[in-house]
XYZ file of C-alpha atoms in Angstrom:
786
model
C -29.132 12.216 7.374
C -30.063 10.055 10.325
C -28.429 6.619 10.363
C -30.472 3.657 9.291
C -32.347 1.732 11.987
C -30.090 -0.709 13.749
C -26.924 1.385 13.450
C -27.160 2.375 17.119
C -26.737 -0.648 19.421
C -29.440 -1.246 21.963
C -28.403 -0.647 25.603
C -27.297 -3.592 27.686
C -29.878 -4.987 30.130
C -30.187 -3.895 33.753
C -27.385 -1.759 35.156
C -24.771 -3.109 32.795
C -23.007 -0.576 30.618
C -20.836 -0.142 27.574
C -17.891 1.581 29.188
C -15.388 3.596 27.213
C -11.916 4.058 28.686
C -9.464 6.689 27.535
C -6.209 8.355 28.587
C -5.729 12.076 28.073
C -3.221 14.823 28.732
C 0.408 14.036 29.481
C 1.255 10.351 29.687
C 2.057 8.848 33.076
C 3.357 5.424 34.144
C 0.395 3.370 35.310
C -2.101 4.509 32.691
C -1.942 1.080 31.071
C -2.801 -0.447 34.425
C -5.971 1.658 34.469
C -7.002 0.471 31.021
C -6.330 -3.162 31.923
C -8.315 -2.934 35.146
C -11.280 -1.150 33.531
C -11.408 -3.596 30.614
C -11.206 -6.755 32.707
C -13.440 -5.551 35.538
C -16.029 -4.434 32.990
C -16.025 -7.869 31.378
C -16.164 -9.574 34.788
C -19.223 -7.481 35.619
C -20.969 -8.365 32.380
C -20.325 -4.995 30.745
C -18.696 -4.237 27.384
C -15.466 -2.199 27.425
C -14.398 0.078 24.588
C -10.982 1.618 24.121
C -10.951 5.247 22.997
C -7.632 5.707 21.247
C -5.678 8.990 21.131
C -7.631 10.664 23.910
C -10.314 13.210 23.075
C -9.138 13.167 19.460
C -10.415 9.600 19.291
C -13.799 10.637 20.675
C -14.121 13.388 18.063
C -12.860 11.327 15.099
C -14.704 8.123 16.039
C -14.503 5.182 13.660
C -11.660 2.777 14.383
C -10.383 5.028 17.166
C -13.229 3.692 19.315
C -13.313 -0.068 19.381
C -14.303 -2.948 21.641
C -11.589 -4.410 23.843
C -11.290 -8.063 24.783
C -9.817 -9.725 27.853
C -6.700 -10.793 25.963
C -6.110 -7.327 24.485
C -4.676 -5.991 27.738
C -2.456 -8.942 28.639
C 0.946 -7.781 29.880
C -0.002 -4.105 29.951
C 0.876 -3.593 33.632
C 4.608 -3.714 32.952
C 4.592 -1.264 30.026
C 5.149 2.470 30.472
C 3.254 5.310 28.830
C -0.207 4.647 27.425
C -0.784 2.002 24.772
C -4.101 3.518 23.668
C -2.404 6.857 23.118
C -3.078 10.420 24.128
C -3.202 13.596 22.059
C -4.115 17.240 22.374
C -7.460 17.932 20.752
C -8.367 21.534 20.042
C -11.639 20.422 18.445
C -12.979 19.142 21.783
C -12.563 22.622 23.286
C -15.350 23.798 20.980
C -18.987 22.674 21.085
C -18.992 21.311 17.477
C -16.174 18.965 18.470
C -18.063 17.780 21.540
C -21.142 17.300 19.356
C -19.160 14.911 17.146
C -17.892 13.096 20.218
C -21.439 12.644 21.530
C -22.614 11.262 18.217
C -19.708 8.810 18.023
C -20.449 7.535 21.517
C -24.133 6.982 20.724
C -23.227 5.201 17.502
C -21.082 2.817 19.528
C -23.732 2.452 22.222
C -21.369 3.790 24.915
C -23.160 5.237 27.939
C -20.270 5.551 30.405
C -16.758 6.925 30.175
C -13.730 6.387 32.411
C -11.059 9.018 31.819
C -7.514 8.977 33.178
C -5.795 12.334 32.842
C -4.945 15.631 34.482
C -7.235 18.352 35.802
C -7.703 19.880 32.345
C -8.799 16.577 30.828
C -11.143 15.842 33.730
C -12.654 19.339 33.639
C -13.423 18.808 29.959
C -15.068 15.493 30.798
C -17.335 17.065 33.405
C -18.333 19.804 30.987
C -19.087 17.135 28.367
C -21.385 15.372 30.826
C -23.141 18.624 31.737
C -23.788 19.376 28.077
C -24.784 15.814 27.210
C -28.599 16.246 27.154
C -28.260 19.389 25.031
C -25.825 17.707 22.655
C -28.216 14.803 22.105
C -31.083 17.174 21.467
C -28.967 19.090 18.964
C -28.140 15.851 17.152
C -31.857 15.105 16.916
C -32.670 18.652 15.774
C -30.047 18.412 13.056
C -31.456 15.015 12.067
C -28.109 13.309 12.575
C -29.794 10.905 15.000
C -33.407 10.141 15.735
C -35.162 10.712 19.045
C -35.647 6.968 19.365
C -31.949 6.324 18.897
C -30.801 8.791 21.544
C -33.545 7.977 24.060
C -31.681 5.070 25.749
C -28.582 7.249 26.182
C -30.052 10.325 27.833
C -27.716 9.976 30.833
C -23.932 9.848 30.556
C -21.875 8.499 33.458
C -18.323 9.730 33.721
C -15.669 8.730 36.244
C -12.290 10.440 36.505
C -8.908 9.057 37.524
C -5.941 11.348 37.905
C -2.937 10.390 35.818
C -0.203 12.950 36.410
C 3.467 12.668 37.300
C 3.320 16.064 39.058
C 0.848 14.882 41.737
C -0.847 18.238 41.293
C -4.473 17.269 42.002
C -5.880 18.318 45.350
C -8.027 15.883 47.383
C -5.737 12.915 46.745
C -2.397 11.963 48.281
C -1.050 10.460 45.079
C -1.837 10.604 41.383
C -1.154 7.713 39.034
C 2.446 7.964 37.847
C 3.831 10.327 40.485
C 5.804 7.733 42.455
C 7.241 6.205 39.280
C 8.427 9.665 38.248
C 9.797 10.317 41.730
C 11.660 7.018 41.507
C 13.230 8.095 38.227
C 14.357 11.387 39.794
C 15.793 9.739 42.907
C 17.629 7.146 40.848
C 19.313 9.860 38.813
C 20.077 12.061 41.807
C 21.628 9.054 43.565
C 23.908 8.631 40.541
C 24.762 12.334 40.530
C 25.353 12.203 44.273
C 28.236 9.774 43.809
C 30.097 11.942 41.312
C 29.361 15.087 43.351
C 30.952 13.435 46.397
C 33.978 12.327 44.405
C 34.778 15.832 43.129
C 33.294 17.861 46.033
C 30.962 19.441 43.502
C 27.581 21.111 43.716
C 24.729 20.097 41.426
C 21.595 22.075 40.670
C 18.906 19.694 39.458
C 15.743 20.882 37.740
C 12.671 18.655 37.986
C 9.172 18.921 36.559
C 6.410 20.807 38.339
C 5.239 24.092 36.817
C 2.493 24.688 39.375
C 3.181 21.970 41.933
C 6.312 21.365 43.967
C 5.531 17.782 45.007
C 8.234 16.168 42.869
C 10.823 18.715 43.966
C 9.953 18.474 47.665
C 9.782 14.685 47.742
C 12.997 14.272 45.777
C 14.712 16.700 48.172
C 13.487 14.637 51.126
C 14.453 11.379 49.407
C 17.973 12.402 48.508
C 18.974 14.655 51.401
C 19.200 17.747 49.200
C 20.652 20.856 50.825
C 17.999 23.247 49.486
C 14.778 23.063 47.493
C 12.699 25.571 45.546
C 8.951 24.940 45.116
C 6.154 27.194 43.787
C 3.850 26.866 46.818
C 6.410 28.033 49.378
C 8.967 30.437 47.881
C 12.127 31.049 49.909
C 12.565 34.080 52.138
C 13.311 37.479 50.636
C 16.992 36.986 51.472
C 17.003 33.497 50.005
C 20.390 33.910 48.340
C 21.987 34.592 51.726
C 19.894 31.883 53.412
C 20.772 29.191 50.874
C 24.459 30.047 50.841
C 24.494 30.102 54.651
C 22.982 26.617 54.964
C 25.257 25.125 52.315
C 28.296 26.822 53.814
C 27.490 25.327 57.255
C 27.095 21.878 55.706
C 30.481 22.207 54.028
C 32.151 23.360 57.257
C 30.739 20.283 59.018
C 32.566 18.147 56.480
C 29.968 17.508 53.799
C 31.720 16.998 50.455
C 28.791 17.496 48.086
C 25.875 19.845 47.545
C 22.531 19.092 45.910
C 19.926 21.781 45.190
C 16.544 20.783 43.715
C 14.621 23.340 41.652
C 11.036 22.836 40.446
C 10.568 24.195 36.928
C 7.890 26.560 38.274
C 10.028 27.893 41.141
C 9.901 31.625 41.873
C 10.620 34.100 44.636
C 8.131 35.978 46.843
C 7.538 38.458 44.022
C 6.812 35.666 41.526
C 10.109 36.264 39.735
C 11.358 32.993 38.277
C 14.259 31.278 40.027
C 16.262 29.448 37.389
C 18.893 26.730 37.816
C 21.392 29.066 36.152
C 20.788 31.744 38.768
C 21.306 29.225 41.560
C 24.454 27.870 39.908
C 25.940 31.348 39.608
C 25.345 31.977 43.305
C 27.028 28.753 44.350
C 29.937 29.373 42.021
C 30.517 33.069 42.677
C 29.597 33.359 46.369
C 30.770 29.995 47.702
C 33.401 29.108 45.136
C 31.851 25.702 44.462
C 32.436 23.794 41.239
C 28.771 23.664 40.176
C 26.914 21.828 37.424
C 23.299 21.936 36.208
C 21.305 18.830 35.326
C 17.836 19.084 33.801
C 16.173 15.677 33.941
C 13.409 16.534 31.470
C 11.202 13.829 29.987
C 13.210 11.003 31.508
C 10.906 11.659 34.467
C 7.905 10.462 32.437
C 9.414 7.368 30.916
C 9.885 3.791 31.951
C 7.747 1.139 33.580
C 5.405 1.937 36.441
C 6.655 1.176 39.928
C 4.795 -1.314 42.117
C 2.775 1.395 43.874
C 1.535 2.954 40.622
C 0.594 -0.470 39.279
C -1.377 -1.212 42.418
C -2.928 2.264 42.513
C -3.945 2.233 38.854
C -5.425 -1.248 39.198
C -7.441 -0.524 42.344
C -8.643 2.823 41.020
C -9.608 1.256 37.688
C -11.638 -1.387 39.533
C -13.255 1.295 41.701
C -14.054 3.340 38.581
C -16.129 0.480 37.140
C -17.928 0.089 40.472
C -18.633 3.833 40.459
C -20.080 3.621 36.942
C -22.428 0.816 37.915
C -23.559 2.548 41.110
C -24.033 5.998 39.552
C -27.406 7.673 39.121
C -28.246 10.689 36.954
C -28.039 12.810 40.100
C -24.606 11.546 41.175
C -21.939 14.256 40.757
C -19.093 13.180 38.504
C -16.647 11.392 40.843
C -12.885 11.300 40.791
C -11.184 8.268 42.347
C -8.636 9.315 44.981
C -6.399 7.767 47.615
C -6.047 9.208 51.114
C -3.135 7.648 53.042
C -3.995 3.994 52.310
C -7.696 4.159 51.394
C -9.338 4.372 47.942
C -12.168 6.933 48.047
C -14.501 8.776 45.679
C -14.763 12.555 45.739
C -16.730 15.032 43.611
C -14.568 15.733 40.578
C -15.229 19.443 40.287
C -14.577 20.023 43.986
C -11.138 18.489 43.480
C -10.543 20.497 40.287
C -11.611 23.754 41.946
C -9.343 23.052 44.916
C -6.468 22.362 42.522
C -7.074 25.556 40.581
C -7.364 27.466 43.854
C -3.722 26.626 44.578
C -2.598 28.310 41.354
C -4.845 31.280 42.118
C -3.382 31.593 45.614
C 0.155 31.507 44.217
C -0.683 34.221 41.702
C -2.116 36.294 44.551
C 1.070 35.611 46.551
C -0.970 34.011 49.308
C 1.521 31.221 49.874
C 0.106 30.135 53.227
C -3.205 29.430 51.494
C -1.405 27.639 48.660
C 0.238 25.285 51.149
C -3.026 24.781 53.005
C -4.882 23.967 49.775
C -2.410 21.227 48.856
C -3.163 18.945 51.810
C -1.982 18.308 55.343
C 0.451 15.623 54.196
C 2.243 18.032 51.834
C 2.594 20.576 54.642
C 3.934 17.925 57.012
C 6.514 16.781 54.486
C 7.651 20.368 53.965
C 7.945 20.916 57.715
C 9.890 17.671 58.092
C 12.287 18.726 55.348
C 12.863 22.180 56.815
C 13.422 20.756 60.295
C 15.788 17.958 59.315
C 17.871 19.748 56.664
C 19.274 22.847 58.342
C 21.847 22.228 61.087
C 21.444 25.385 63.152
C 17.886 26.462 64.007
C 17.895 28.195 67.424
C 14.192 28.958 67.219
C 13.394 25.226 67.361
C 15.422 24.441 70.491
C 13.489 23.308 73.557
C 14.264 24.589 77.070
C 17.039 22.648 78.800
C 14.606 20.893 81.155
C 12.676 19.407 78.214
C 15.647 18.053 76.320
C 15.924 14.262 76.307
C 18.453 11.504 75.723
C 16.695 9.458 73.056
C 17.922 5.956 72.235
C 17.496 4.720 68.659
C 17.636 0.986 67.911
C 16.902 -1.302 64.945
C 15.357 -4.705 65.662
C 14.589 -7.563 63.265
C 15.500 -8.101 59.620
C 16.778 -5.117 57.592
C 14.222 -3.135 55.613
C 14.572 -0.301 53.129
C 14.023 3.043 54.865
C 15.474 2.130 58.279
C 18.426 4.439 57.670
C 16.215 7.233 56.333
C 14.119 7.055 59.506
C 17.270 7.134 61.629
C 18.683 10.141 59.794
C 15.382 11.981 60.167
C 15.141 11.147 63.874
C 18.718 12.278 64.535
C 18.280 15.526 62.604
C 15.010 16.283 64.402
C 16.557 15.496 67.798
C 19.481 17.818 67.159
C 17.203 20.595 65.923
C 15.216 20.389 69.173
C 18.211 20.063 71.468
C 17.796 16.368 72.299
C 20.734 13.960 72.420
C 20.293 11.066 69.959
C 21.965 7.825 71.066
C 22.364 5.024 68.504
C 22.358 1.467 69.873
C 24.380 -0.628 67.454
C 23.491 -4.257 66.626
C 20.215 -4.394 68.491
C 19.615 -5.570 72.041
C 22.431 -8.170 71.934
C 24.816 -5.371 70.956
C 23.552 -3.252 73.849
C 24.011 -6.001 76.439
C 27.304 -7.465 75.222
C 29.203 -4.581 73.676
C 27.886 -1.346 75.162
C 31.200 -0.582 76.894
C 33.629 -1.996 74.331
C 36.808 0.006 73.789
C 37.587 2.085 71.843
C 34.044 2.148 70.477
C 31.044 0.739 72.300
C 27.622 -0.170 70.977
C 25.988 2.959 72.479
C 27.112 6.125 70.705
C 26.003 9.721 70.539
C 25.189 10.642 66.953
C 26.213 13.846 65.202
C 24.556 15.368 62.138
C 27.389 14.409 59.801
C 27.377 10.813 61.088
C 24.011 10.160 59.405
C 24.374 12.488 56.415
C 23.561 10.553 53.250
C 21.818 7.680 55.034
C 18.443 8.524 53.487
C 19.347 6.709 50.256
C 21.118 3.717 51.810
C 19.568 0.293 52.136
C 20.002 -2.116 55.007
C 20.823 -0.890 58.522
C 23.843 1.326 59.142
C 23.692 0.778 62.920
C 23.103 -2.958 62.558
C 20.026 -4.996 63.310
C 19.166 -8.515 64.453
C 16.301 -10.512 65.897
C 17.545 -10.474 69.502
C 14.957 -9.460 72.124
C 15.272 -7.764 75.522
C 14.142 -11.015 77.149
C 17.491 -12.500 76.133
C 18.887 -10.643 79.152
C 16.203 -8.347 80.535
C 18.201 -7.476 83.656
C 21.275 -6.421 81.687
C 19.080 -4.434 79.302
C 17.640 -2.504 82.253
C 21.118 -1.870 83.669
C 22.226 -0.411 80.332
C 19.151 1.817 80.173
C 20.040 3.148 83.641
C 23.744 3.476 82.845
C 23.186 5.609 79.753
C 20.249 7.500 81.282
C 17.876 6.988 78.358
C 14.837 9.270 78.622
C 13.013 7.754 75.645
C 13.313 4.878 73.183
C 12.710 4.957 69.413
C 12.559 1.453 67.906
C 12.576 0.792 64.179
C 11.745 -2.720 63.001
C 9.211 -5.454 62.301
C 7.373 -8.009 64.410
C 10.474 -8.671 66.537
C 10.590 -4.963 67.343
C 6.878 -5.100 68.179
C 7.583 -7.999 70.522
C 10.494 -6.091 72.050
C 8.308 -3.087 72.908
C 5.736 -5.448 74.409
C 8.414 -7.083 76.585
C 9.799 -3.753 77.758
C 6.333 -2.443 78.595
C 5.459 -5.532 80.609
C 8.808 -5.370 82.433
C 8.156 -1.856 83.725
C 6.751 -3.309 86.945
C 10.092 -4.863 87.866
C 12.505 -2.486 86.138
C 11.995 1.280 86.606
C 14.510 1.954 83.799
C 11.805 0.944 81.303
C 9.341 3.512 82.633
C 10.170 5.832 79.778
C 8.171 6.672 76.663
C 8.851 4.330 73.770
C 7.496 4.229 70.242
C 7.800 1.748 67.383
C 8.068 2.727 63.733
C 7.125 -0.451 61.797
C 9.816 -1.346 59.263
C 9.582 -4.767 57.641
C 9.188 -6.172 54.156
C 6.375 -8.390 55.463
C 4.117 -5.484 56.508
C 2.801 -7.657 59.329
C 3.043 -5.316 62.327
C -0.246 -4.729 64.182
C -1.332 -1.103 64.361
C -0.532 -0.108 60.797
C -1.480 -0.844 57.206
C 1.944 0.226 55.954
C 5.439 -0.662 57.123
C 8.651 1.026 56.021
C 10.454 -1.317 53.637
C 7.409 -3.038 52.176
C 7.357 -0.746 49.126
C 11.053 -1.359 48.482
C 10.377 -5.097 48.685
C 7.449 -4.828 46.256
C 9.537 -2.896 43.734
C 12.332 -5.475 43.933
C 9.866 -8.342 43.567
C 8.035 -6.705 40.660
C 11.356 -6.112 38.859
C 12.294 -9.758 39.411
C 8.915 -10.970 38.135
C 9.019 -8.688 35.077
C 12.389 -10.187 34.181
C 11.414 -13.827 34.472
C 8.102 -13.147 32.731
C 10.184 -12.304 29.658
C 11.570 -15.835 29.769
C 8.101 -17.273 30.266
C 6.704 -15.207 27.398
C 9.581 -15.978 25.063
C 8.847 -19.674 25.331
C 5.110 -18.878 24.913
C 4.076 -21.875 26.999
C 5.698 -21.512 30.401
C 4.509 -20.665 33.898
C 6.810 -19.622 36.739
C 5.921 -20.277 40.381
C 7.685 -17.566 42.404
C 8.239 -17.914 46.138
C 7.837 -14.634 48.011
C 8.858 -13.542 51.478
C 6.366 -12.156 53.962
C 6.415 -14.507 56.945
C 2.912 -15.692 57.757
C 1.316 -12.662 56.125
C 0.315 -12.820 52.477
C 0.538 -9.047 51.966
C 3.629 -9.044 49.762
C 2.404 -11.951 47.623
C -1.035 -10.394 47.160
C 0.066 -6.828 46.331
C 2.826 -8.106 44.052
C 0.272 -10.369 42.367
C -1.943 -7.344 41.848
C 1.016 -5.396 40.421
C 2.234 -8.002 37.934
C -1.064 -9.601 36.917
C -0.383 -12.978 38.488
C -2.564 -15.930 37.509
C -2.879 -16.973 41.154
C -1.573 -16.011 44.573
C -1.158 -18.473 47.442
C -1.133 -16.996 50.960
C -0.905 -18.393 54.521
C -4.295 -16.875 55.322
C -6.039 -19.062 52.721
C -3.581 -21.937 52.564
C -3.277 -24.413 49.701
C -5.166 -27.649 49.162
C -5.213 -30.216 46.410
C -8.565 -29.029 45.068
C -7.215 -25.496 44.630
C -4.156 -26.801 42.801
C -6.246 -29.064 40.566
C -8.545 -26.187 39.689
C -5.641 -23.863 38.915
C -3.908 -26.473 36.753
C -7.095 -26.953 34.772
C -7.340 -23.169 34.368
C -3.758 -23.063 33.064
C -4.576 -25.786 30.524
C -7.491 -23.750 29.181
C -5.664 -20.434 29.067
C -2.576 -21.834 27.357
C -4.864 -23.427 24.782
C -6.614 -20.109 24.175
C -3.321 -18.173 24.111
C -1.723 -20.284 21.406
C 0.546 -18.100 19.282
C -0.128 -14.887 21.192
C 2.506 -12.529 22.584
C 3.074 -11.872 26.297
C 1.631 -15.310 27.065
C 4.018 -16.159 29.913
C 2.322 -16.634 33.277
C 3.285 -16.211 36.911
C 1.986 -17.706 40.150
C 3.110 -16.196 43.458
C 3.414 -18.407 46.511
C 4.153 -17.044 49.975
C 6.996 -18.910 51.717
C 4.612 -20.119 54.468
C 1.460 -20.625 52.396
C 1.693 -24.361 53.016
C 3.902 -26.771 54.910
C 3.380 -29.420 52.229
C 3.236 -27.486 48.963
C 6.330 -25.360 48.344
C 6.848 -23.332 45.183
C 9.129 -26.050 43.841
C 6.620 -28.838 44.509
C 3.783 -26.816 42.960
C 5.889 -26.213 39.845
C 6.619 -29.936 39.583
C 2.935 -30.811 39.985
C 1.973 -28.360 37.255
C 4.660 -29.725 34.941
C 3.551 -33.302 35.585
C -0.117 -32.547 34.959
C 0.602 -30.451 31.861
C 1.567 -33.599 29.935
C 3.950 -31.638 27.724
C 1.373 -29.010 26.704
C 3.253 -26.316 28.650
C 6.227 -25.994 30.958
C 6.611 -24.994 34.580
C 9.563 -23.654 36.579
C 9.994 -22.303 40.086
C 12.014 -19.254 41.141
C 13.085 -18.033 44.579
C 14.210 -14.376 44.716
C 15.014 -14.804 48.432
C 16.792 -11.882 50.099
C 16.754 -10.003 46.802
C 13.328 -8.869 48.003
C 14.859 -6.817 50.815
C 15.983 -4.504 48.039
C 19.009 -2.284 47.572
C 18.426 1.447 47.835
C 15.066 2.141 49.492
C 12.206 3.258 47.290
C 11.214 6.943 47.334
C 7.971 6.101 49.131
C 9.844 4.312 51.905
C 12.288 7.207 52.136
C 9.749 10.028 52.404
C 7.405 8.147 54.703
C 10.326 7.153 56.906
C 11.347 10.802 57.225
C 7.829 11.994 57.981
C 6.869 9.226 60.395
C 10.202 9.312 62.234
C 9.768 13.036 62.878
C 6.273 12.396 64.227
C 7.642 9.645 66.475
C 10.180 11.984 68.083
C 7.436 14.595 68.510
C 5.398 11.942 70.311
C 8.307 11.053 72.587
C 9.131 14.653 73.453
C 5.523 15.234 74.509
C 6.497 13.230 77.637
C 9.474 15.448 78.452
C 9.422 16.624 82.057
C 6.774 14.175 83.268
C 7.199 12.195 86.460
C 7.689 8.751 85.010
C 6.497 6.808 88.028
C 3.048 8.378 88.052
C 2.317 10.083 84.743
C 3.053 7.495 82.056
C -0.179 6.615 80.258
C -1.028 3.753 77.901
C 0.230 5.712 74.911
C 3.714 5.938 76.437
C 4.398 2.607 74.713
C 2.876 2.915 71.252
C 3.095 2.044 67.574
C 2.827 4.696 64.883
C 0.854 3.564 61.856
C -1.282 4.417 58.885
C -4.841 3.241 59.322
C -7.369 4.044 56.635
C -6.980 7.747 55.930
C -5.067 8.703 59.093
C -1.692 8.512 60.787
C -2.292 7.307 64.334
C -0.493 6.200 67.488
C -1.974 3.058 69.040
C -1.081 1.897 72.528
C 0.748 -1.395 72.915
C -1.780 -2.534 75.512
C -4.592 -2.300 72.977
C -2.563 -3.958 70.232
C -1.328 -6.782 72.438
C -4.753 -7.698 73.783
C -7.105 -6.911 70.909
C -5.389 -6.719 67.541
C -2.505 -9.217 67.456
C -2.503 -12.789 66.171
C 0.542 -13.841 68.194
C 0.904 -17.438 66.865
C 0.952 -16.286 63.245
C 2.822 -13.011 63.934
C 0.403 -10.710 62.134
C -2.614 -8.475 62.795
C -5.938 -10.191 63.460
C -7.643 -8.043 60.842
C -5.553 -7.542 57.732
C -6.860 -4.687 55.599
C -5.617 -6.114 52.303
C -7.466 -9.474 52.401
C -10.276 -8.208 50.176
C -7.692 -7.358 47.494
C -7.099 -11.061 46.963
C -10.452 -11.248 45.208
C -9.387 -8.419 42.886
C -6.312 -10.445 41.888
C -8.483 -13.451 41.081
C -11.070 -11.408 39.210
C -8.539 -9.621 36.994
C -6.661 -12.837 36.240
C -9.899 -14.625 35.330
C -8.878 -17.384 37.702
C -11.540 -20.095 37.449
C -14.280 -17.516 37.796
C -14.246 -18.117 41.544
C -16.870 -15.411 41.852
C -19.881 -15.318 39.560
C -21.748 -12.112 38.796
C -25.460 -11.658 38.485
C -26.285 -11.295 34.760
C -28.820 -8.545 35.438
C -27.192 -6.326 38.080
C -23.516 -7.210 37.690
C -23.021 -7.702 41.449
C -21.001 -10.509 43.033
C -22.956 -13.645 43.949
C -22.013 -16.928 45.601
C -18.680 -18.660 45.145
C -18.554 -21.606 42.835
C -18.000 -24.956 44.547
C -14.864 -26.529 43.184
């Protein structure tokens, strides 16, 4: 029987939609961030969000498993792991009758768009559902379950996919939602195991997830300095037992006390025969005589809260998914939201799925070169970096004697997570190529004042074992400070000549950027500086021109998010409390903004926008209203983030006092200053792997100048900054950055890529509705005058 008239809601006016959001497949940290972003962005755009509970099972069963979601329903979801709307396997959806039920349930709810976060199987099912949609509606009419009039407004179904997978196994994107949280869990556990392995001189074989994709295994090997790794896409050589034992034996002879081998659960040899942890353990025990243990991490890799990156990624992709729904036409191919380097992009879903499936097909056909190629260039680069920096004796990589260089490595500025990982990678790469790595301890002041100290000066050749294990250490093992070459430029030049540096690799923040600028400009007067030099940005502030990402900023964000999650518990427990948290970041609001995005801050104050009394008055009024609406509700604690230089007059403490004074006892306010806690302890996995990759590329850049006549052949790029811009890793000359892209007074880039994200923070917090949306088209209109 067809439902009575009025059972099917009428469509919303204009381009506005009723948007269903669901999670499917294996759970992944960050899925709740997707749901929150889709729900709140939908409401902000004038649409109506619906939660589809228990994945495709909810679509098929309908009823209370598909229900409207309100703004308040997703409060506090960013900090919760798993998926709060559930996920379940649904055999019924594999068959057309099940999809017919799902179509009917969606029409009955008036839903005409669906955002799905899941793996390639879930997203393939979604695309098939969309392709069948017109036929399913016609079948419902033919069977008299719905009338032609009822289905007419819903003849087109818009679907947008987001990839939620800890394996990072989807092609066409650098990262899937949940993968870096899972990698963090692995690295944390391997770091723990590393300590006991060192104590007892043991070997550990650690199995990680990844049946068809070796991303977790490869990245954890890079992040922990593992001695050997097994991944499905690139099986080891036919004599892998001999190769592995040879590498580990060399490491032990050099003095290494511990051995770590990472095995992906889908690892196999060239003949597709499975390589098990037990087989590896037996080899290490019987052939090398090592006391060996096996650790299988299992589902601990899925659990826990999302890291800062996955919170940011899930939020930005959820926002982009709603935009994609509103911009879609019937002819638009189903998109999947991806990230390439640092840029959110849309790609055709089925192209990505086919590319992903092609990897598995290539592996089955034993075409491993194609399997690596189909992953992406970044995956291949990471694998090459691991292979180059792990083995100690690789004669085939050595350069001719005349192209070998003495490369100085120095840290400048405040410490940042990943500095040591970059140094270890640079040293290992130098040694593999035949270069001589020279560590300058304690920055430029150390070079000038202590270079010839006895018995140990500040300039030291570095051996492989000297930096072994640095990849997981925070801070700066060779020491760092804010001293610049201009402190004693003449003495700096004399030291460069004395130690015959052929190239300079600088790791640091804006002080390091300034140092490279000074050295470049001093080339006219000091020939010793006429050598290639490159800067790898490493600073929690992420304020170095020439890049959108600095080593250490992710570690800082994770530390800050952990701090904010903790004090939010206090704020929520009291129900009526707001914390004003002061963040680091210099005169760049990057850390405050991205952290605000990752924790769901009520407001973020940055140096770029500043703070005035009207803004504070408006925000206090907003707090009054929200606390009144939130009366008695859970997770009602609120946070405001304030950059340390957002205002000379209004500090975090003063803002907290103003809020408390104006609250008139209706709610409380406190301030909190995490301070140097934000520099983090152990670097995050993202900072580790990017440090390794980018440091290797920096040394490659430097060695491209080997053998040149310095007086005549140095070009602009001989003094450069490596960076991630948009979807690319690039080297930018210092001359260009100095003259065109640097805001010298405020020590930051002139054009900061993240500024537009500030509006996303405000939109998802509901902050004073600073942006109004057109009721007919859902697009942003003019700002409200406060």
